[in-house]
mmCIF file with all atom_site columns, C-alpha atoms in Angstrom:
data_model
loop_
_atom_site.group_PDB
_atom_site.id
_atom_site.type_symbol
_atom_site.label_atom_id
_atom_site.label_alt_id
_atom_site.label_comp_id
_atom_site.label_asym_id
_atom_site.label_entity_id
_atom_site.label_seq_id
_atom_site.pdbx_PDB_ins_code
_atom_site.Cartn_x
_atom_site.Cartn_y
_atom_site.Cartn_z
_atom_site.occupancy
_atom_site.B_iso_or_equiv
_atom_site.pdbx_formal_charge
_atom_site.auth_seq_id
_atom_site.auth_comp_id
_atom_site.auth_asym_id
_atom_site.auth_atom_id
_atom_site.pdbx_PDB_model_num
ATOM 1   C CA . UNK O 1 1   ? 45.664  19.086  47.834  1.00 49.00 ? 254 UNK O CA 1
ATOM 2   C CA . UNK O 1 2   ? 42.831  19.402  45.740  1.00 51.00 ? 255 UNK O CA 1
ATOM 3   C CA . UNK O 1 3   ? 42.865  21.193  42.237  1.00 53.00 ? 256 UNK O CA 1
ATOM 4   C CA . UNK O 1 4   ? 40.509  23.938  41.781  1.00 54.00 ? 257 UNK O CA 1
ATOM 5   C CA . UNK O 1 5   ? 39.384  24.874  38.661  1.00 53.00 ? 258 UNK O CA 1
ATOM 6   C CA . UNK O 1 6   ? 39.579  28.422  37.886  1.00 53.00 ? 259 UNK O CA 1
ATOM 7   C CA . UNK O 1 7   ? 35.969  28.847  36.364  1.00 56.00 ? 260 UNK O CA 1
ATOM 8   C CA . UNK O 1 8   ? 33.664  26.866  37.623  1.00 52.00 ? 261 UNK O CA 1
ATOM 9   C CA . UNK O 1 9   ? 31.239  25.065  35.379  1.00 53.00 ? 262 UNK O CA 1
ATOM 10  C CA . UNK O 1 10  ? 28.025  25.937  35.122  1.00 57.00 ? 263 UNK O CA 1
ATOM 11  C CA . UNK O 1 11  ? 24.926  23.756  36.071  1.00 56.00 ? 264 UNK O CA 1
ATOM 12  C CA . UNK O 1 12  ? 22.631  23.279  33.454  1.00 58.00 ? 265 UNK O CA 1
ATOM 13  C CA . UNK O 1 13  ? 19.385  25.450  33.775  1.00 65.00 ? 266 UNK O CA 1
ATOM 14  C CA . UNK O 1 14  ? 16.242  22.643  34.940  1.00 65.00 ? 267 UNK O CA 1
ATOM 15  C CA . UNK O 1 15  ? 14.254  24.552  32.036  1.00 71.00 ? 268 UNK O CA 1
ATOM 16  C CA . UNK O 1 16  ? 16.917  23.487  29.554  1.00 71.00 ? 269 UNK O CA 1
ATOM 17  C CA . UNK O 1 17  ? 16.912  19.557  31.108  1.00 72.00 ? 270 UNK O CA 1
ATOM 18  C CA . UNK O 1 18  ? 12.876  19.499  31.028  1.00 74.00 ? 271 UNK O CA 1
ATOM 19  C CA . UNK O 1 19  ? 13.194  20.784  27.119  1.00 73.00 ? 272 UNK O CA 1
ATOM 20  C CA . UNK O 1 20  ? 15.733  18.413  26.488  1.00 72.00 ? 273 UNK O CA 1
ATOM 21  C CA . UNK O 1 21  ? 13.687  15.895  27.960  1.00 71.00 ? 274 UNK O CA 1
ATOM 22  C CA . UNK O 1 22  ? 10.595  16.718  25.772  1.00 72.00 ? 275 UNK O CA 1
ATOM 23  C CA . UNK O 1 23  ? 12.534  16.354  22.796  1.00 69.00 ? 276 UNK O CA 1
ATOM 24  C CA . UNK O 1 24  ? 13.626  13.187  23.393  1.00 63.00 ? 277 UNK O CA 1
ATOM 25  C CA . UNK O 1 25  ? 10.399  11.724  24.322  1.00 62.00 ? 278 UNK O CA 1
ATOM 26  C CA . UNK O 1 26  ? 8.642   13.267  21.025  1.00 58.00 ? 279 UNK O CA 1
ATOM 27  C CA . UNK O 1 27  ? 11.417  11.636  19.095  1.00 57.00 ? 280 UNK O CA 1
ATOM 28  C CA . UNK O 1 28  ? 11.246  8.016   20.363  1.00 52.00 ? 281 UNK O CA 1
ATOM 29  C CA . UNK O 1 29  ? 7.082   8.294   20.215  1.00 53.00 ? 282 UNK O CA 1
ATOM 30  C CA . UNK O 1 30  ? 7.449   9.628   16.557  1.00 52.00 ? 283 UNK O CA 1
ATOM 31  C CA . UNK O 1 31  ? 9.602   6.540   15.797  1.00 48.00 ? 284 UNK O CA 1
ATOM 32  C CA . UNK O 1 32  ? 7.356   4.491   17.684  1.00 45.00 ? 285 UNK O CA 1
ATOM 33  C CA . UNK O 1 33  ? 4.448   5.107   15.637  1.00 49.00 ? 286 UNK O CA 1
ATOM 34  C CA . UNK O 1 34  ? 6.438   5.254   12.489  1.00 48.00 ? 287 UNK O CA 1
ATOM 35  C CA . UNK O 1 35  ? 7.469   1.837   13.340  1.00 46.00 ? 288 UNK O CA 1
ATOM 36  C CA . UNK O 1 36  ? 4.106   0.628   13.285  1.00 44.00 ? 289 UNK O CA 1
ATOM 37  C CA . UNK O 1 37  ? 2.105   3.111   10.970  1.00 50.00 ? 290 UNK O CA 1
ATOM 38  C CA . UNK O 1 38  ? 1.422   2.206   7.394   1.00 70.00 ? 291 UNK O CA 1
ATOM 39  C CA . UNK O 1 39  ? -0.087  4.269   4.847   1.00 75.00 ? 292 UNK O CA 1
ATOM 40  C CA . UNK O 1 40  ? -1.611  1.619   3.033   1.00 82.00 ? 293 UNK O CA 1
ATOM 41  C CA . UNK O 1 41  ? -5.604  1.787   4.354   1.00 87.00 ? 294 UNK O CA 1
ATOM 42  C CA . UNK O 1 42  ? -6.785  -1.054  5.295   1.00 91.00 ? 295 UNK O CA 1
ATOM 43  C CA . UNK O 1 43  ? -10.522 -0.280  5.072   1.00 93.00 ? 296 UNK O CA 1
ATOM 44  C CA . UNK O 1 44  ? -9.767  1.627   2.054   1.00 93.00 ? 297 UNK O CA 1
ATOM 45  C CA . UNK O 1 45  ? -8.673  -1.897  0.609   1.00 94.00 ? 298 UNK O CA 1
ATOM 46  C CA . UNK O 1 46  ? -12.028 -3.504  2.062   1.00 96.00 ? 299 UNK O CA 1
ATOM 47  C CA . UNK O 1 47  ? -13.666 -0.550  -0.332  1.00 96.00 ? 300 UNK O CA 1
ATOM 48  C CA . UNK O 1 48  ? -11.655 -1.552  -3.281  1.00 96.00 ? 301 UNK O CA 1
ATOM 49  C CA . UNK O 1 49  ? -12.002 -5.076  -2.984  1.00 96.00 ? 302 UNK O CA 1
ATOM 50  C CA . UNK O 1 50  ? -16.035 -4.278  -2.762  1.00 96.00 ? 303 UNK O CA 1
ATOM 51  C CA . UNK O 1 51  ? -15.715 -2.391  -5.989  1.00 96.00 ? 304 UNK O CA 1
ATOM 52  C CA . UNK O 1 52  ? -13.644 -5.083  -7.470  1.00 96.00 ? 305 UNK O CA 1
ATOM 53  C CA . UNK O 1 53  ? -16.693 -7.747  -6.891  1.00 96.00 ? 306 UNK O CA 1
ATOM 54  C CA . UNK O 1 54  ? -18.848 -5.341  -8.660  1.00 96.00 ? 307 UNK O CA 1
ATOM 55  C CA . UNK O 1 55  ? -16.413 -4.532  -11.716 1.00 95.00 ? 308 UNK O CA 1
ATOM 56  C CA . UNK O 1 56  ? -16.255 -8.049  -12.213 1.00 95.00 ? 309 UNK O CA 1
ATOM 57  C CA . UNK O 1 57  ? -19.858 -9.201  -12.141 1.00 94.00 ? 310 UNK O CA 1
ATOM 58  C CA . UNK O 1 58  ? -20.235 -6.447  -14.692 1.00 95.00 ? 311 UNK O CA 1
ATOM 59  C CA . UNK O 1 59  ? -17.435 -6.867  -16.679 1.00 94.00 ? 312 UNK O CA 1
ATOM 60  C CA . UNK O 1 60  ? -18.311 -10.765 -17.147 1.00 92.00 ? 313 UNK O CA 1
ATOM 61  C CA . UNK O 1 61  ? -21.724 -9.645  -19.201 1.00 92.00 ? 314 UNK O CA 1
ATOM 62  C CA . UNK O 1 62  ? -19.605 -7.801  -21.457 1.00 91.00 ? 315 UNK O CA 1
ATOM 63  C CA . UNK O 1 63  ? -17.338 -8.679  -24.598 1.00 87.00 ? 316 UNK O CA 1
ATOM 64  C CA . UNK O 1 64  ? -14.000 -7.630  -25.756 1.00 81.00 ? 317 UNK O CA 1
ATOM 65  C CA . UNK O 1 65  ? -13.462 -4.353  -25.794 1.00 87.00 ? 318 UNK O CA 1
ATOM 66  C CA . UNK O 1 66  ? -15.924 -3.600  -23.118 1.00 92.00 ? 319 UNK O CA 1
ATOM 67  C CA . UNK O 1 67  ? -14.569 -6.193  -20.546 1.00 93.00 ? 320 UNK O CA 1
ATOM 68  C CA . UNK O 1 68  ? -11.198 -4.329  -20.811 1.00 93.00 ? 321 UNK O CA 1
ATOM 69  C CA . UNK O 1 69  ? -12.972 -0.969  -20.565 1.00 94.00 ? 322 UNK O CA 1
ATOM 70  C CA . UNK O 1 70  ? -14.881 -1.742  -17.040 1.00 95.00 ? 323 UNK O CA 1
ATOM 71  C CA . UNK O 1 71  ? -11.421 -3.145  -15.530 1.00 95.00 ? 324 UNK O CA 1
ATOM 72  C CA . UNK O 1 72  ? -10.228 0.094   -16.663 1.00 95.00 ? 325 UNK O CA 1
ATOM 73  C CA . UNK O 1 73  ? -12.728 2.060   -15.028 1.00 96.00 ? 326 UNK O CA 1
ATOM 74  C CA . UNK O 1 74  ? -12.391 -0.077  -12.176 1.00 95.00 ? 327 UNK O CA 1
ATOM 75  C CA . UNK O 1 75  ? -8.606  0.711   -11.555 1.00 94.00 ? 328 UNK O CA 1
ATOM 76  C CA . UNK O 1 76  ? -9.218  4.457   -11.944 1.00 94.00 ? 329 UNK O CA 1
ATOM 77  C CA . UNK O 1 77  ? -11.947 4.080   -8.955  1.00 96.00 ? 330 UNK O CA 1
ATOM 78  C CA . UNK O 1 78  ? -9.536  1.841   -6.989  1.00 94.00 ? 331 UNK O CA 1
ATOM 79  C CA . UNK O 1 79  ? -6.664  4.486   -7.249  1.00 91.00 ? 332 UNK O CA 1
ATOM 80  C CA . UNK O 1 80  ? -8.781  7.197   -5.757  1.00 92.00 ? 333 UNK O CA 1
ATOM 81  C CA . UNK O 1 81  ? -10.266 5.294   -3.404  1.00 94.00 ? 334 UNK O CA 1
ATOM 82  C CA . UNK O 1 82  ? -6.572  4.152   -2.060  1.00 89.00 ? 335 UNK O CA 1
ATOM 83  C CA . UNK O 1 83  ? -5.372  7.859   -2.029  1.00 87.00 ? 336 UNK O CA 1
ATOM 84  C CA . UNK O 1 84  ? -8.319  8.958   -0.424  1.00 90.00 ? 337 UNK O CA 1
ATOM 85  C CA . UNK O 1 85  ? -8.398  6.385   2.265   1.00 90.00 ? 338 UNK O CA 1
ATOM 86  C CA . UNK O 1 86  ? -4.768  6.935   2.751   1.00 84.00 ? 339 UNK O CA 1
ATOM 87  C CA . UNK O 1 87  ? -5.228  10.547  3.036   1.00 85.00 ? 340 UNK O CA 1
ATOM 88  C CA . UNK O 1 88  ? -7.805  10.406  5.858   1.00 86.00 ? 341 UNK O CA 1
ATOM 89  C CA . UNK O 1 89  ? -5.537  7.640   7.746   1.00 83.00 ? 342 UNK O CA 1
ATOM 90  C CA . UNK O 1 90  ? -2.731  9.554   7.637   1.00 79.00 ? 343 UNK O CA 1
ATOM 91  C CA . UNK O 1 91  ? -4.705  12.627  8.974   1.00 81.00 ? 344 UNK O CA 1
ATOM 92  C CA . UNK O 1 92  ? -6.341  10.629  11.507  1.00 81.00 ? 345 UNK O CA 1
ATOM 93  C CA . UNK O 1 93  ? -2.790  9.654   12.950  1.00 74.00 ? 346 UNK O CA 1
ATOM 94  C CA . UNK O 1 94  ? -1.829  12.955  13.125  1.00 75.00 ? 347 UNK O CA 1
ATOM 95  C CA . UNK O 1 95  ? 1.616   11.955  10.524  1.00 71.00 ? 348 UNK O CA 1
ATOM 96  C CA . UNK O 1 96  ? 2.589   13.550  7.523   1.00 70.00 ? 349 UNK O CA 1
ATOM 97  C CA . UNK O 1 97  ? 1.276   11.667  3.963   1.00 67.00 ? 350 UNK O CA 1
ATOM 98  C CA . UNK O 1 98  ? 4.092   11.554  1.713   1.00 67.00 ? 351 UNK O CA 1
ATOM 99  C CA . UNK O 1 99  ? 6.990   10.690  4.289   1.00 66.00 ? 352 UNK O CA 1
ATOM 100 C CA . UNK O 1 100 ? 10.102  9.702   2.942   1.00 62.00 ? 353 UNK O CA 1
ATOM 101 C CA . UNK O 1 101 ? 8.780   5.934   3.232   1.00 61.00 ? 354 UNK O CA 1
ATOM 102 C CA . UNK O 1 102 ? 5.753   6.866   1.327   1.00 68.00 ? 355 UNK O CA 1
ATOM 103 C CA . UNK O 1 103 ? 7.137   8.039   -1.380  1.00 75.00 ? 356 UNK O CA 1
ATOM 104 C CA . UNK O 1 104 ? 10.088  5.296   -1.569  1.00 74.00 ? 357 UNK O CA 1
ATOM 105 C CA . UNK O 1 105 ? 6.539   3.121   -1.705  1.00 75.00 ? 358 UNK O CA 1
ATOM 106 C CA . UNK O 1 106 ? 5.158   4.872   -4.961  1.00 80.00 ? 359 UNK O CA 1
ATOM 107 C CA . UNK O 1 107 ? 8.360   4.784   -6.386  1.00 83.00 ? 360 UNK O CA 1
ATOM 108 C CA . UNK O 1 108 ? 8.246   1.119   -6.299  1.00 85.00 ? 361 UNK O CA 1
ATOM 109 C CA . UNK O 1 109 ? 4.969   0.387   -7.136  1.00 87.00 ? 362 UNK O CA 1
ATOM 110 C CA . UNK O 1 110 ? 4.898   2.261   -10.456 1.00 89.00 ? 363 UNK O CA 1
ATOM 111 C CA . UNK O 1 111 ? 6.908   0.277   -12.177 1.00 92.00 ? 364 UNK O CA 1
ATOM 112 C CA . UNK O 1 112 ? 4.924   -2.457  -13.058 1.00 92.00 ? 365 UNK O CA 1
ATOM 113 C CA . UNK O 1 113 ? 1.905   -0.340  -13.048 1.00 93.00 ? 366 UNK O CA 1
ATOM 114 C CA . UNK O 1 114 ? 3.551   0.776   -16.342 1.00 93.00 ? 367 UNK O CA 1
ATOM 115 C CA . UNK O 1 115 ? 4.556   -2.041  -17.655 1.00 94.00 ? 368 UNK O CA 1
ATOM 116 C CA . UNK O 1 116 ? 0.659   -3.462  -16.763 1.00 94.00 ? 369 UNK O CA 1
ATOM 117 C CA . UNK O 1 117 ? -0.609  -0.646  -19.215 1.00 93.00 ? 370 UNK O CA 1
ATOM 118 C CA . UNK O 1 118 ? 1.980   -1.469  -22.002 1.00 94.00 ? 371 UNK O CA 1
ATOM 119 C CA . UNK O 1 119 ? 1.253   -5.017  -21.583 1.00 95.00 ? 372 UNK O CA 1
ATOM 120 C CA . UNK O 1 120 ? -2.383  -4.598  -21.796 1.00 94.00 ? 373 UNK O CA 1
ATOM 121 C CA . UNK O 1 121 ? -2.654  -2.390  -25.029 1.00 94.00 ? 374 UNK O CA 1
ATOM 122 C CA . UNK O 1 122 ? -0.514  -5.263  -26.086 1.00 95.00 ? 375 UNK O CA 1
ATOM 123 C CA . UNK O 1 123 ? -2.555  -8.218  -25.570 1.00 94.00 ? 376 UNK O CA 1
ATOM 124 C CA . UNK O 1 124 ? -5.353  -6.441  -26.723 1.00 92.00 ? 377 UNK O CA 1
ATOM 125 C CA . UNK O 1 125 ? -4.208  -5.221  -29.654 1.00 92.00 ? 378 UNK O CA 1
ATOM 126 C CA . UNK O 1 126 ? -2.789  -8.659  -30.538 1.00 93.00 ? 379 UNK O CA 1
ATOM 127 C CA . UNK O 1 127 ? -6.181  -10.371 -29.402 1.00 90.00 ? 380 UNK O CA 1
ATOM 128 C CA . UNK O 1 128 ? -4.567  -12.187 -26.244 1.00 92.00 ? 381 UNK O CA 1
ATOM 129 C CA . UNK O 1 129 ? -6.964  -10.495 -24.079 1.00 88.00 ? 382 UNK O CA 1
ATOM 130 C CA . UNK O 1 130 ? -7.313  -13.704 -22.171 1.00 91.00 ? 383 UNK O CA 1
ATOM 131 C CA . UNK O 1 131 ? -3.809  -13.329 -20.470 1.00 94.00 ? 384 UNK O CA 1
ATOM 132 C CA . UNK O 1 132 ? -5.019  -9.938  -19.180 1.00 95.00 ? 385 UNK O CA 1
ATOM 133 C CA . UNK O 1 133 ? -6.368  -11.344 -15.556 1.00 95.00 ? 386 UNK O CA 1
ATOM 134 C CA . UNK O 1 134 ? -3.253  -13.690 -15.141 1.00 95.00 ? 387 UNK O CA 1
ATOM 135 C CA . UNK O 1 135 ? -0.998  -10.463 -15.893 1.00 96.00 ? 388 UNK O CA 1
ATOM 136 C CA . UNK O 1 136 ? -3.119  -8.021  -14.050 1.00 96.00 ? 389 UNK O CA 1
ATOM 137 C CA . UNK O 1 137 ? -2.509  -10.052 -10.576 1.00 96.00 ? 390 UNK O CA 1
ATOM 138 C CA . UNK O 1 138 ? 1.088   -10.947 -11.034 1.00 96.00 ? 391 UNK O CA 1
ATOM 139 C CA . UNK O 1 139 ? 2.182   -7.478  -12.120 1.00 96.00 ? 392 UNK O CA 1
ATOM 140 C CA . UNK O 1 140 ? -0.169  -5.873  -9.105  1.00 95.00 ? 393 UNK O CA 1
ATOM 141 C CA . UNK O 1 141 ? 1.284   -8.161  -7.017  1.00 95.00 ? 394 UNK O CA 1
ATOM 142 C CA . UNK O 1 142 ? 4.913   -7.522  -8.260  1.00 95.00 ? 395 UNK O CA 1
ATOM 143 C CA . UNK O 1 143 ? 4.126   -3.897  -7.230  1.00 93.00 ? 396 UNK O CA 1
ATOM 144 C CA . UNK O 1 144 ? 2.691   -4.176  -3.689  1.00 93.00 ? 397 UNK O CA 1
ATOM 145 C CA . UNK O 1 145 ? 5.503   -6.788  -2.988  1.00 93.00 ? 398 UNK O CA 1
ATOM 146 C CA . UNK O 1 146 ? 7.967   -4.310  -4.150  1.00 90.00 ? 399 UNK O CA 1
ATOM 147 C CA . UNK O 1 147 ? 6.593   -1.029  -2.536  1.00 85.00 ? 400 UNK O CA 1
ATOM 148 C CA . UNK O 1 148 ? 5.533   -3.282  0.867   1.00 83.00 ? 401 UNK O CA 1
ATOM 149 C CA . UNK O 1 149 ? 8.978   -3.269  1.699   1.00 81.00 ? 402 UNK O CA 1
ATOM 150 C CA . UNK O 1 150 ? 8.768   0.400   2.796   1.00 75.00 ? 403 UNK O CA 1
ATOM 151 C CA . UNK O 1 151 ? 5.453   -0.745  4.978   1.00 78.00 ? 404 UNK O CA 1
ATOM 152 C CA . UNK O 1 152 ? 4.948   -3.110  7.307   1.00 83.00 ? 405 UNK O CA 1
ATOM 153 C CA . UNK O 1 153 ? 5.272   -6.980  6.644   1.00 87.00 ? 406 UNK O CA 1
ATOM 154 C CA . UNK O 1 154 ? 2.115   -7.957  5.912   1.00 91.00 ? 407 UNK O CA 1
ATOM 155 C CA . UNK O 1 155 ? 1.607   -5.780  2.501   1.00 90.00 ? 408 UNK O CA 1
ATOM 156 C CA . UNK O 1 156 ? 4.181   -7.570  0.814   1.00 92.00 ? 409 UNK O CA 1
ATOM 157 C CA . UNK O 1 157 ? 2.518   -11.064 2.063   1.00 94.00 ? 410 UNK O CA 1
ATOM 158 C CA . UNK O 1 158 ? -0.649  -9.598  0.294   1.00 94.00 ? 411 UNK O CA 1
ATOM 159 C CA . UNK O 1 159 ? 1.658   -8.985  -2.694  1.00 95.00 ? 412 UNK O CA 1
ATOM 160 C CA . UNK O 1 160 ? 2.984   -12.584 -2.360  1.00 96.00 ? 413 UNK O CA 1
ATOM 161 C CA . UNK O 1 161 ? -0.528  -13.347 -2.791  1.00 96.00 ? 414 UNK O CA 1
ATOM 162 C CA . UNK O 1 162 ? -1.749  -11.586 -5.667  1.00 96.00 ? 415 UNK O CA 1
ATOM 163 C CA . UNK O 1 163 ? 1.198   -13.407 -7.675  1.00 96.00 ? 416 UNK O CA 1
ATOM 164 C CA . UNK O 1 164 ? 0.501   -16.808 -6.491  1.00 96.00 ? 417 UNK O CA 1
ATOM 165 C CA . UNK O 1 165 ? -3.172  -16.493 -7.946  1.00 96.00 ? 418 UNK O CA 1
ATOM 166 C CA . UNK O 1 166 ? -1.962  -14.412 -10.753 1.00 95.00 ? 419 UNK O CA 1
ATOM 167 C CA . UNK O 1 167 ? 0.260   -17.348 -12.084 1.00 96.00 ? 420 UNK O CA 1
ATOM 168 C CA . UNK O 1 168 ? -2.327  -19.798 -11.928 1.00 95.00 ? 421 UNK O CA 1
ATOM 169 C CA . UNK O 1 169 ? -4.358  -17.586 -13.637 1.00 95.00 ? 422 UNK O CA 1
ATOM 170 C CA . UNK O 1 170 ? -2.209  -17.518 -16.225 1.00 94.00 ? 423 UNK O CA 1
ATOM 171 C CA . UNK O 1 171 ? -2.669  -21.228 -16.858 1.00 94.00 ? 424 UNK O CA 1
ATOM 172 C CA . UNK O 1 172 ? -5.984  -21.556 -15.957 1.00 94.00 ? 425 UNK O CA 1
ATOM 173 C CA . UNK O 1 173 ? -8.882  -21.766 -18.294 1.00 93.00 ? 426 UNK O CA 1
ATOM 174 C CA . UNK O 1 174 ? -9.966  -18.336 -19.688 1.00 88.00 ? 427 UNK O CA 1
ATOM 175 C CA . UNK O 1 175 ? -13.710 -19.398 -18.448 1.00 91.00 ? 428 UNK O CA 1
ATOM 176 C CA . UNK O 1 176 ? -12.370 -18.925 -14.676 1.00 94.00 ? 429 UNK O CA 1
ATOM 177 C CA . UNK O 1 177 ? -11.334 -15.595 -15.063 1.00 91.00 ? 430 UNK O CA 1
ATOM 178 C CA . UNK O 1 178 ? -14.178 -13.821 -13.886 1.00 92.00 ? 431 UNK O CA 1
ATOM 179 C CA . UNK O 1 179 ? -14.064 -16.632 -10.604 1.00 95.00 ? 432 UNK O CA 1
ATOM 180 C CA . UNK O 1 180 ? -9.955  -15.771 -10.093 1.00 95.00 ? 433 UNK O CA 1
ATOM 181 C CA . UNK O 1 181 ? -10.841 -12.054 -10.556 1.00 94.00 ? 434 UNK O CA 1
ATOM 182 C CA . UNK O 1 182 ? -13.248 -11.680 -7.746  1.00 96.00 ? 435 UNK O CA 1
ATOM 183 C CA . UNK O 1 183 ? -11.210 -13.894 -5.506  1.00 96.00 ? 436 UNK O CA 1
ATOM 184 C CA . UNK O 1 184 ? -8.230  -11.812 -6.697  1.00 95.00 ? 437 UNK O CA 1
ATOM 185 C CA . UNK O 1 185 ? -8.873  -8.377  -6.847  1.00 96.00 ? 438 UNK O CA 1
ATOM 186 C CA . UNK O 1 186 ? -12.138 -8.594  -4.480  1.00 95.00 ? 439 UNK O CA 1
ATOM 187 C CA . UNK O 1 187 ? -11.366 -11.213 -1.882  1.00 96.00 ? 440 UNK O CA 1
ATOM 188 C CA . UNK O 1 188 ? -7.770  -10.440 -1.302  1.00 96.00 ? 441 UNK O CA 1
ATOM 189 C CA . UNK O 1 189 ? -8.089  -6.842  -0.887  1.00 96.00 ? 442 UNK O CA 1
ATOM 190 C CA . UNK O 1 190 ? -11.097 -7.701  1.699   1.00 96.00 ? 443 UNK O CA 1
ATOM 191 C CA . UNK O 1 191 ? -9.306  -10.531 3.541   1.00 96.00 ? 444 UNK O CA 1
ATOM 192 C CA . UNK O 1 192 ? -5.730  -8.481  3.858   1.00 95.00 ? 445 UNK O CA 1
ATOM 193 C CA . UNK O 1 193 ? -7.812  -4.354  3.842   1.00 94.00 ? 446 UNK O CA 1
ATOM 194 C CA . UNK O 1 194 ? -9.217  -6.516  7.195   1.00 95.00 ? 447 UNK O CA 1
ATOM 195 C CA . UNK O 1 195 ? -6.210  -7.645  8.510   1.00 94.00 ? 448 UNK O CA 1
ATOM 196 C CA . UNK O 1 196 ? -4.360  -3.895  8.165   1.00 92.00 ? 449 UNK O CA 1
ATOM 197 C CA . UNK O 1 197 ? -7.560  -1.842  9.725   1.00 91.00 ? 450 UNK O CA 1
ATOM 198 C CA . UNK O 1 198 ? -7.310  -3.811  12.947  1.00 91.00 ? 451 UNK O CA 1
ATOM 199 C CA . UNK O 1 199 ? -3.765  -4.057  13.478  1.00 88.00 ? 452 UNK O CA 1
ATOM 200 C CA . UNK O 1 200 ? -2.243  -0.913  12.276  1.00 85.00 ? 453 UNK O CA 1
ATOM 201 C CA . UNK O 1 201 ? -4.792  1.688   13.421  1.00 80.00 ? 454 UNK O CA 1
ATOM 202 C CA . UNK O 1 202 ? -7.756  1.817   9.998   1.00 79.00 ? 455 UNK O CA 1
#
């Protein structure tokens, strides 16, 4: 004898299924794109690396202090241009800028952004200005190793990078600096900026 339940259930509404649905698909698309959106710009780091050339070839007619003064001005320019690129890319993808990831990914970098500056008023003010460009790419390339991790896999490769040439920079002769600069600073950031704007959307 069957048992009958004294209420019966209810169905649920089609309008509540078809919301439910929705939901679910706007959830596994967000996750989809987060899972292959980085922040980092890669034409923004094309821009960068151009102004990098540029800083260098200048910076190489010019003596101690003023070769430390156009690098200066040169990472000022870079910042803005990565924040700027960064903004439009993220607007462009329609996903919010300072994510949890993003923010994880300036957390990490700053570091030895910091310790760069300390490091630099340092050597200059000890007259060791030569192992500026050696420091410059290993500590840049401690930081976009370190902050890639929130990104996807090929920023920390270009971070790998920047410390491979930054070490033999710091054994190198100080006349290659300018030569280990621009392949540094401009050539990496064009050769990887590349790479990122055609596989992860600019």
């Amino acid at each position: 004898m069957p048992v009958i339940p004294l209420r019966p259930s209810r169905s649920t509404p089609p309008e509540m299924q078809e919301r439910a649905m929705d939901n679910l698909r706007y959830i596994r698309e967000t996750m989809e794109r987060a899972g292959t959106f980085t922040a980092v710009s890669g034409w923004g780091e094309v821009v960068i690396g151009g102004t990098a050339i540029v800083a260098a070839l200048v910076a190489s007619r010019l003596a101690y202090p003023g070769w430390v003064i156009a690098w200066l001005v040169e990472a000022a320019l870079a910042a803005g241009i990565a924040i700027l690129f960064m903004t439009f890319k993220a607007r462009a993808a329609s996903m919010p800028l300072l994510t949890g990831p993003v923010r994880k990914l300036i957390l990490s970098f700053s570091p030895p952004m910091l310790v760069g500056v300390m490091l630099t008023a340092l050597f200059v003010n000890r007259g060791l200005q030569s192992l500026l460009p050696g420091s410059w790419m290993l500590l840049y390339g401690t930081g976009v190793v370190t902050a890639g991790t929130y990104s996807v896999s090929i920023v920390p490769v270009m971070g790998a990078a920047f410390m491979l040439l930054g070490a033999w920079a710091l054994f190198a002769p100080a006349t290659w600096a300018t030569a280990l600069m621009v392949a540094g600073f401009g050539g990496l950031h064009i050769v990887f900026g590349t790479l990122i704007a055609r596989r992860y959307g600019g």
